[in-house]
mmCIF file of C-alpha atoms and ligand atoms in Angstrom:
data_model
loop_
_atom_site.group_PDB
_atom_site.id
_atom_site.type_symbol
_atom_site.label_atom_id
_atom_site.label_comp_id
_atom_site.label_asym_id
_atom_site.label_seq_id
_atom_site.Cartn_x
_atom_site.Cartn_y
_atom_site.Cartn_z
ATOM 1 C CA MET B 1 138.683 96.205 77.070
ATOM 2 C CA LEU B 2 135.594 95.763 79.255
ATOM 3 C CA LEU B 3 135.667 93.382 82.222
ATOM 4 C CA VAL B 4 132.304 91.899 83.279
ATOM 5 C CA THR B 5 132.715 90.420 86.760
ATOM 6 C CA PHE B 6 129.446 88.438 86.988
ATOM 7 C CA PRO B 7 127.502 85.832 84.992
ATOM 8 C CA VAL B 8 125.128 87.203 82.348
ATOM 9 C CA LEU B 9 122.190 85.810 80.363
ATOM 10 C CA PRO B 10 123.107 84.562 76.871
ATOM 11 C CA SER B 11 121.229 87.444 75.209
ATOM 12 C CA VAL B 12 123.041 89.939 77.432
ATOM 13 C CA ARG B 13 126.376 88.367 76.641
ATOM 14 C CA ALA B 14 125.659 88.599 72.909
ATOM 15 C CA LEU B 15 124.640 92.235 73.277
ATOM 16 C CA ILE B 16 127.743 93.193 75.249
ATOM 17 C CA ALA B 17 130.079 91.250 72.966
ATOM 18 C CA SER B 18 128.537 92.945 69.919
ATOM 19 C CA ARG B 19 129.400 96.364 71.319
ATOM 20 C CA ARG B 20 132.768 96.018 73.101
ATOM 21 C CA ALA B 21 135.833 93.816 73.331
ATOM 22 C CA THR B 22 134.978 92.051 76.573
ATOM 23 C CA ARG B 23 136.540 89.769 79.148
ATOM 24 C CA PHE B 24 133.727 87.811 80.819
ATOM 25 C CA ASN B 25 134.018 86.052 84.154
ATOM 26 C CA ASP B 26 133.300 82.485 83.086
ATOM 27 C CA THR B 27 134.466 80.888 86.336
ATOM 28 C CA GLY B 28 130.904 80.454 87.577
ATOM 29 C CA GLU B 29 131.997 82.073 90.828
ATOM 30 C CA ARG B 30 132.116 85.571 92.209
ATOM 31 C CA LEU B 31 135.560 87.116 91.696
ATOM 32 C CA THR B 32 137.513 87.631 94.881
ATOM 33 C CA ARG B 33 138.987 91.096 95.338
ATOM 34 C CA GLU B 34 142.378 89.773 94.262
ATOM 35 C CA ALA B 35 140.949 88.080 91.164
ATOM 36 C CA LEU B 36 139.037 91.213 90.236
ATOM 37 C CA LEU B 37 142.179 93.323 90.484
ATOM 38 C CA ARG B 38 144.067 90.777 88.391
ATOM 39 C CA GLU B 39 141.355 90.509 85.713
ATOM 40 C CA ALA B 40 141.071 94.303 85.554
ATOM 41 C CA GLU B 41 144.649 94.559 84.242
ATOM 42 C CA GLY B 42 144.545 96.170 80.818
ATOM 43 C CA CYS B 43 140.814 97.025 81.077
ATOM 44 C CA ASP B 44 139.498 100.563 80.764
ATOM 45 C CA VAL B 45 135.913 99.724 81.784
ATOM 46 C CA LEU B 46 134.588 97.486 84.568
ATOM 47 C CA MET B 47 131.035 96.208 84.870
ATOM 48 C CA VAL B 48 130.532 95.080 88.466
ATOM 49 C CA THR B 49 127.442 94.351 90.487
ATOM 50 C CA VAL B 50 125.913 93.987 93.946
ATOM 51 C CA GLY B 51 128.367 91.934 96.001
ATOM 52 C CA ASP B 52 131.473 93.397 94.336
ATOM 53 C CA ARG B 53 132.657 95.740 97.074
ATOM 54 C CA MET B 54 134.170 98.710 95.290
ATOM 55 C CA ASP B 55 135.395 100.432 98.420
ATOM 56 C CA ALA B 56 138.135 103.034 98.613
ATOM 57 C CA GLY B 57 140.845 100.384 99.125
ATOM 58 C CA THR B 58 139.806 98.365 96.072
ATOM 59 C CA LEU B 59 139.431 101.497 93.947
ATOM 60 C CA ALA B 60 142.921 102.646 94.957
ATOM 61 C CA ALA B 61 144.354 99.255 93.984
ATOM 62 C CA LEU B 62 142.777 99.173 90.493
ATOM 63 C CA PRO B 63 145.114 99.365 87.512
ATOM 64 C CA ALA B 64 145.611 102.882 86.166
ATOM 65 C CA SER B 65 143.946 101.798 82.897
ATOM 66 C CA VAL B 66 140.468 101.791 84.505
ATOM 67 C CA ARG B 67 138.518 104.933 83.524
ATOM 68 C CA MET B 68 134.908 103.856 83.986
ATOM 69 C CA ILE B 69 133.060 101.578 86.425
ATOM 70 C CA ALA B 70 129.463 100.606 85.895
ATOM 71 C CA THR B 71 127.363 98.761 88.420
ATOM 72 C CA TYR B 72 124.839 96.385 86.904
ATOM 73 C CA SER B 73 122.253 97.510 89.483
ATOM 74 C CA VAL B 74 120.379 100.636 90.377
ATOM 75 C CA GLY B 75 121.544 100.524 93.995
ATOM 76 C CA TYR B 76 125.143 101.620 94.409
ATOM 77 C CA ASP B 77 125.772 101.407 98.143
ATOM 78 C CA HIS B 78 128.604 98.926 97.330
ATOM 79 C CA VAL B 79 130.526 101.555 95.324
ATOM 80 C CA ASP B 80 132.446 104.385 96.977
ATOM 81 C CA VAL B 81 131.429 107.022 94.450
ATOM 82 C CA VAL B 82 133.413 109.760 96.201
ATOM 83 C CA ALA B 83 136.641 107.731 96.116
ATOM 84 C CA ALA B 84 136.035 106.851 92.449
ATOM 85 C CA LYS B 85 135.531 110.485 91.575
ATOM 86 C CA ALA B 86 138.695 111.425 93.434
ATOM 87 C CA ARG B 87 140.569 108.914 91.257
ATOM 88 C CA GLY B 88 138.994 110.355 88.116
ATOM 89 C CA ILE B 89 136.931 107.208 87.464
ATOM 90 C CA ALA B 90 133.443 107.743 86.032
ATOM 91 C CA VAL B 91 130.695 105.659 87.705
ATOM 92 C CA PHE B 92 127.330 104.582 86.254
ATOM 93 C CA ASN B 93 124.261 102.645 87.422
ATOM 94 C CA THR B 94 121.071 101.334 85.803
ATOM 95 C CA PRO B 95 118.025 103.438 86.717
ATOM 96 C CA ASP B 96 114.678 103.303 84.857
ATOM 97 C CA VAL B 97 115.262 100.065 82.942
ATOM 98 C CA LEU B 98 114.525 97.933 86.000
ATOM 99 C CA THR B 99 111.810 100.069 87.566
ATOM 100 C CA ASP B 100 108.863 98.033 86.280
ATOM 101 C CA ALA B 101 110.485 94.686 87.093
ATOM 102 C CA THR B 102 111.271 95.805 90.637
ATOM 103 C CA ALA B 103 107.830 97.311 91.205
ATOM 104 C CA GLU B 104 106.247 94.069 90.009
ATOM 105 C CA THR B 105 108.370 92.112 92.504
ATOM 106 C CA ALA B 106 107.275 94.545 95.210
ATOM 107 C CA MET B 107 103.648 93.708 94.459
ATOM 108 C CA PHE B 108 104.539 89.990 94.463
ATOM 109 C CA LEU B 109 105.876 90.554 98.006
ATOM 110 C CA VAL B 110 102.794 92.533 99.046
ATOM 111 C CA LEU B 111 100.467 89.809 97.790
ATOM 112 C CA GLY B 112 102.653 86.987 99.082
ATOM 113 C CA ALA B 113 102.690 88.527 102.554
ATOM 114 C CA ALA B 114 99.025 89.555 102.620
ATOM 115 C CA ARG B 115 97.727 86.261 101.248
ATOM 116 C CA ARG B 116 99.982 83.919 103.209
ATOM 117 C CA GLY B 117 102.018 82.813 100.236
ATOM 118 C CA ASN B 118 104.637 81.011 102.277
ATOM 119 C CA GLU B 119 102.109 78.899 104.198
ATOM 120 C CA SER B 120 100.067 78.243 101.055
ATOM 121 C CA LEU B 121 103.080 76.967 99.138
ATOM 122 C CA ARG B 122 104.260 74.886 102.074
ATOM 123 C CA LEU B 123 100.807 73.334 102.427
ATOM 124 C CA ILE B 124 100.335 72.345 98.806
ATOM 125 C CA HIS B 125 103.902 71.181 98.288
ATOM 126 C CA SER B 126 103.736 69.064 101.450
ATOM 127 C CA ARG B 127 101.002 66.987 99.707
ATOM 128 C CA GLN B 128 99.129 67.161 103.032
ATOM 129 C CA TRP B 129 96.366 69.524 101.844
ATOM 130 C CA THR B 130 93.027 68.009 102.788
ATOM 131 C CA GLY B 131 90.811 70.265 100.667
ATOM 132 C CA TRP B 132 89.091 73.635 100.641
ATOM 133 C CA THR B 133 87.509 74.965 103.786
ATOM 134 C CA PRO B 134 86.248 78.480 104.524
ATOM 135 C CA VAL B 135 88.754 78.851 107.369
ATOM 136 C CA GLN B 136 91.788 77.871 105.370
ATOM 137 C CA LEU B 137 94.619 80.416 105.453
ATOM 138 C CA PRO B 138 92.637 83.645 105.593
ATOM 139 C CA GLY B 139 94.765 86.600 104.549
ATOM 140 C CA VAL B 140 93.993 90.290 104.286
ATOM 141 C CA GLN B 141 92.802 92.267 101.302
ATOM 142 C CA LEU B 142 94.714 95.136 99.739
ATOM 143 C CA SER B 143 91.676 97.115 98.634
ATOM 144 C CA GLY B 144 90.713 99.904 100.992
ATOM 145 C CA LYS B 145 94.002 99.685 102.913
ATOM 146 C CA ARG B 146 96.663 102.355 103.337
ATOM 147 C CA MET B 147 100.190 101.828 102.065
ATOM 148 C CA GLY B 148 103.017 103.969 103.406
ATOM 149 C CA VAL B 149 105.894 104.160 100.932
ATOM 150 C CA VAL B 150 109.312 105.099 102.307
ATOM 151 C CA GLY B 151 111.353 106.399 99.369
ATOM 152 C CA MET B 152 109.316 107.824 96.513
ATOM 153 C CA GLY B 153 111.939 107.628 93.768
ATOM 154 C CA ARG B 154 111.250 105.963 90.436
ATOM 155 C CA ILE B 155 110.667 102.542 91.999
ATOM 156 C CA GLY B 156 108.599 103.895 94.897
ATOM 157 C CA GLN B 157 106.377 105.758 92.437
ATOM 158 C CA ALA B 158 105.951 102.701 90.215
ATOM 159 C CA ILE B 159 104.945 100.657 93.263
ATOM 160 C CA ALA B 160 102.505 103.369 94.350
ATOM 161 C CA THR B 161 100.836 103.335 90.922
ATOM 162 C CA ARG B 162 100.384 99.573 91.091
ATOM 163 C CA ALA B 163 99.187 99.583 94.709
ATOM 164 C CA ALA B 164 96.679 102.327 93.868
ATOM 165 C CA ALA B 165 95.361 100.114 91.064
ATOM 166 C CA PHE B 166 94.662 97.492 93.751
ATOM 167 C CA GLY B 167 92.499 100.070 95.538
ATOM 168 C CA MET B 168 95.045 101.165 98.141
ATOM 169 C CA GLU B 169 95.382 104.686 99.542
ATOM 170 C CA ILE B 170 98.983 105.849 99.179
ATOM 171 C CA HIS B 171 100.977 107.903 101.674
ATOM 172 C CA TYR B 172 104.703 108.505 101.347
ATOM 173 C CA HIS B 173 107.799 109.831 103.037
ATOM 174 C CA ASN B 174 110.654 111.225 101.001
ATOM 175 C CA ARG B 175 113.324 113.854 101.518
ATOM 176 C CA ARG B 176 111.220 116.178 99.362
ATOM 177 C CA PRO B 177 107.590 116.052 98.222
ATOM 178 C CA LEU B 178 107.003 115.140 94.587
ATOM 179 C CA PRO B 179 105.718 117.859 92.270
ATOM 180 C CA ALA B 180 101.931 117.856 92.695
ATOM 181 C CA ALA B 181 101.385 116.583 89.131
ATOM 182 C CA GLU B 182 103.439 113.452 89.901
ATOM 183 C CA GLU B 183 101.851 112.616 93.244
ATOM 184 C CA ALA B 184 98.818 110.961 91.647
ATOM 185 C CA GLY B 185 96.837 111.445 94.843
ATOM 186 C CA ALA B 186 99.541 110.166 97.205
ATOM 187 C CA LYS B 187 99.847 112.132 100.445
ATOM 188 C CA TYR B 188 103.250 113.438 101.530
ATOM 189 C CA HIS B 189 104.606 113.089 105.067
ATOM 190 C CA ALA B 190 107.666 115.155 105.846
ATOM 191 C CA GLN B 191 108.277 112.943 108.901
ATOM 192 C CA LEU B 192 108.248 109.174 109.234
ATOM 193 C CA ASP B 193 106.527 109.701 112.576
ATOM 194 C CA THR B 194 103.250 110.619 110.904
ATOM 195 C CA LEU B 195 103.523 108.002 108.154
ATOM 196 C CA LEU B 196 104.100 104.979 110.383
ATOM 197 C CA PRO B 197 100.862 104.961 112.451
ATOM 198 C CA LEU B 198 98.715 104.873 109.329
ATOM 199 C CA SER B 199 100.791 102.381 107.328
ATOM 200 C CA GLN B 200 98.750 99.187 107.300
ATOM 201 C CA PHE B 201 101.279 98.190 104.649
ATOM 202 C CA LEU B 202 104.759 99.669 104.975
ATOM 203 C CA MET B 203 106.765 99.601 101.749
ATOM 204 C CA LEU B 204 110.521 100.184 102.088
ATOM 205 C CA ALA B 205 111.822 101.442 98.734
ATOM 206 C CA CYS B 206 114.576 103.845 99.751
ATOM 207 C CA PRO B 207 118.293 103.661 98.984
ATOM 208 C CA LEU B 208 120.583 102.334 101.741
ATOM 209 C CA THR B 209 122.463 105.298 103.193
ATOM 210 C CA PRO B 210 123.830 106.040 106.669
ATOM 211 C CA GLU B 211 120.454 107.716 107.369
ATOM 212 C CA THR B 212 118.346 104.718 106.316
ATOM 213 C CA HIS B 213 120.535 102.029 107.946
ATOM 214 C CA HIS B 214 118.239 100.187 110.413
ATOM 215 C CA LEU B 215 115.507 102.709 109.682
ATOM 216 C CA LEU B 216 112.944 100.079 110.701
ATOM 217 C CA ASP B 217 113.895 99.323 114.293
ATOM 218 C CA ASP B 218 111.926 98.400 117.443
ATOM 219 C CA GLU B 219 110.841 101.948 118.105
ATOM 220 C CA ARG B 220 109.490 102.539 114.618
ATOM 221 C CA ILE B 221 107.816 99.126 114.458
ATOM 222 C CA ALA B 222 106.028 100.024 117.704
ATOM 223 C CA ARG B 223 104.453 102.986 115.881
ATOM 224 C CA LEU B 224 102.949 100.834 113.116
ATOM 225 C CA PRO B 225 99.306 99.762 113.398
ATOM 226 C CA GLU B 226 98.715 96.348 115.005
ATOM 227 C CA GLY B 227 99.020 93.645 112.373
ATOM 228 C CA ALA B 228 100.791 95.834 109.807
ATOM 229 C CA ILE B 229 102.478 94.215 106.838
ATOM 230 C CA VAL B 230 106.098 95.167 106.096
ATOM 231 C CA VAL B 231 107.679 94.842 102.656
ATOM 232 C CA ASN B 232 111.354 95.419 101.917
ATOM 233 C CA ILE B 233 112.416 95.816 98.284
ATOM 234 C CA ALA B 234 115.262 98.219 99.188
ATOM 235 C CA ARG B 235 118.286 96.736 100.971
ATOM 236 C CA GLY B 236 118.437 94.336 103.901
ATOM 237 C CA ASN B 237 120.217 96.760 106.181
ATOM 238 C CA VAL B 238 117.264 99.152 106.091
ATOM 239 C CA VAL B 239 115.609 96.706 108.524
ATOM 240 C CA LYS B 240 116.910 95.695 111.933
ATOM 241 C CA ASP B 241 116.349 91.935 111.781
ATOM 242 C CA ASP B 242 116.020 91.400 115.549
ATOM 243 C CA ALA B 243 113.223 93.970 115.659
ATOM 244 C CA LEU B 244 111.283 92.636 112.673
ATOM 245 C CA ILE B 245 111.625 89.006 113.745
ATOM 246 C CA ALA B 246 110.376 89.825 117.256
ATOM 247 C CA ALA B 247 107.422 91.712 115.743
ATOM 248 C CA LEU B 248 106.564 88.828 113.405
ATOM 249 C CA ARG B 249 106.711 86.404 116.322
ATOM 250 C CA SER B 250 104.443 88.559 118.478
ATOM 251 C CA GLY B 251 102.007 89.331 115.659
ATOM 252 C CA LYS B 252 102.598 93.080 115.928
ATOM 253 C CA VAL B 253 103.645 92.688 112.296
ATOM 254 C CA ARG B 254 101.207 90.277 110.660
ATOM 255 C CA ALA B 255 103.505 89.336 107.784
ATOM 256 C CA ALA B 256 106.560 90.491 105.917
ATOM 257 C CA GLY B 257 107.527 90.295 102.268
ATOM 258 C CA LEU B 258 111.300 90.433 101.913
ATOM 259 C CA ASP B 259 113.429 90.325 98.762
ATOM 260 C CA VAL B 260 116.610 91.691 100.336
ATOM 261 C CA PHE B 261 118.552 90.783 103.463
ATOM 262 C CA THR B 262 121.466 91.801 105.589
ATOM 263 C CA ASN B 263 124.550 89.769 104.675
ATOM 264 C CA GLU B 264 123.115 88.119 101.553
ATOM 265 C CA PRO B 265 123.039 85.245 100.814
ATOM 266 C CA HIS B 266 123.531 84.337 104.498
ATOM 267 C CA LEU B 267 120.294 85.848 105.746
ATOM 268 C CA ASP B 268 119.213 85.591 109.360
ATOM 269 C CA ALA B 269 118.149 81.919 109.539
ATOM 270 C CA ARG B 270 115.202 82.726 111.799
ATOM 271 C CA TYR B 271 113.319 83.989 108.733
ATOM 272 C CA TYR B 272 113.238 80.461 107.281
ATOM 273 C CA ASP B 273 111.142 79.245 110.200
ATOM 274 C CA LEU B 274 108.636 82.092 110.293
ATOM 275 C CA PRO B 275 105.425 81.105 108.486
ATOM 276 C CA SER B 276 104.508 84.777 108.118
ATOM 277 C CA ALA B 277 107.740 85.659 106.297
ATOM 278 C CA PHE B 278 107.307 85.536 102.524
ATOM 279 C CA ILE B 279 110.907 85.632 101.368
ATOM 280 C CA LEU B 280 112.490 85.784 97.926
ATOM 281 C CA PRO B 281 116.162 85.491 96.889
ATOM 282 C CA HIS B 282 116.728 89.100 95.731
ATOM 283 C CA ILE B 283 114.903 88.742 92.414
ATOM 284 C CA GLY B 284 113.669 92.347 92.364
ATOM 285 C CA SER B 285 114.954 93.262 88.923
ATOM 286 C CA SER B 286 115.328 89.734 87.623
ATOM 287 C CA THR B 287 113.445 89.782 84.346
ATOM 288 C CA ILE B 288 114.902 89.189 80.913
ATOM 289 C CA GLU B 289 113.678 92.622 79.830
ATOM 290 C CA ALA B 290 115.367 94.380 82.746
ATOM 291 C CA ARG B 291 118.607 92.443 82.433
ATOM 292 C CA GLU B 292 118.884 93.357 78.731
ATOM 293 C CA GLY B 293 117.945 96.964 79.427
ATOM 294 C CA MET B 294 120.573 97.181 82.168
ATOM 295 C CA ALA B 295 123.310 96.140 79.764
ATOM 296 C CA ARG B 296 122.055 98.496 77.065
ATOM 297 C CA ILE B 297 121.902 101.571 79.309
ATOM 298 C CA LEU B 298 125.475 100.972 80.482
ATOM 299 C CA LEU B 299 126.886 100.300 77.018
ATOM 300 C CA ASP B 300 125.164 103.454 75.755
ATOM 301 C CA ALA B 301 126.663 105.420 78.648
ATOM 302 C CA PHE B 302 130.215 104.231 77.868
ATOM 303 C CA ASP B 303 129.796 105.239 74.224
ATOM 304 C CA ALA B 304 128.301 108.622 75.117
ATOM 305 C CA VAL B 305 131.046 109.459 77.596
ATOM 306 C CA GLU B 306 133.691 108.490 75.069
ATOM 307 C CA ARG B 307 132.034 110.915 72.656
ATOM 308 C CA GLY B 308 132.202 113.582 75.363
ATOM 309 C CA GLN B 309 128.446 113.590 75.997
ATOM 310 C CA ALA B 310 126.661 113.809 79.336
ATOM 311 C CA VAL B 311 124.513 110.880 80.520
ATOM 312 C CA SER B 312 121.837 110.921 83.189
ATOM 313 C CA ASN B 313 122.943 107.650 84.834
ATOM 314 C CA ARG B 314 126.424 108.925 85.643
ATOM 315 C CA LEU B 315 127.024 109.048 89.405
ATOM 316 C CA ALA B 316 130.586 110.406 89.363
HETATM 317 C C1 LIG L 401 119.574 96.775 92.175
HETATM 318 O O1 LIG L 401 119.563 97.005 90.969
HETATM 319 O O2 LIG L 401 119.990 97.566 93.003
HETATM 320 C C2 LIG L 401 119.086 95.436 92.606
HETATM 321 O O3 LIG L 401 118.819 95.374 93.944
HETATM 322 C C3 LIG L 401 120.085 94.376 92.213
HETATM 323 O O4 LIG L 401 119.449 93.615 91.280
#
């Protein structure tokens, strides 16, 4: 029996139900830890997602029947993979299938920040717009600008391809340089220190790890060019909110495009009042195509593992 802890699209539900005996969470609410442990009774597979904290304590309390846990997300900072492995539980995530959707959202954030999307929407929806003028809401162009990408994994690379198509020059920082054939002209920086001063647009696309927690703090913001634009498609905790909010208020950072926040959905309320913050409710991978692909890749992984085959999206 498969337990799905979160709401799914009708087409995703049909797909899952066609492949496995499934217990869906139809409560319309996130399962508490206690409810999750209760619902997991008799299940061998769990499909969880961002917001379900699968920490060592929860993993230890799971019924012995659970053999596989899949997170319906590519990010897996909410799953203690080491503890799962120690308990002999296989863990999976959903790479590749949501890369395009997430990269498209990243460009939505870039454009929304650069072209004053928040102020534009506020103006037209207020019904107070008095008509076109040449001084109305001037933004900045992408073409000819440099983008610094932090985290050049699948999503970082897909963003770089799209940004390059807008005429941007791409620089990146990653633990390792990409093979030359995959760089597509992007320039590698072994250190953030050299990437930051040239990042007119800074794109955060790295996983959240102890090393990247609060990676963008006051000191690093100070190294950005004046009026840089910051985009976060990674995880909220990669940014220190106090530092970014101060920089948006001072103009050091011209605008920010943010899809992810610390303590979602209770983001720092100061963002709501900042005209230069173009904010979205974590819709990075939220397309019908991605959502269906995410279910398919996980269902395929369960089947493959049961047949004794290796799968590339297995984390433990
Ligand atoms: C992911 O897949 O990690 C997203 O952030 C959740 O949709």
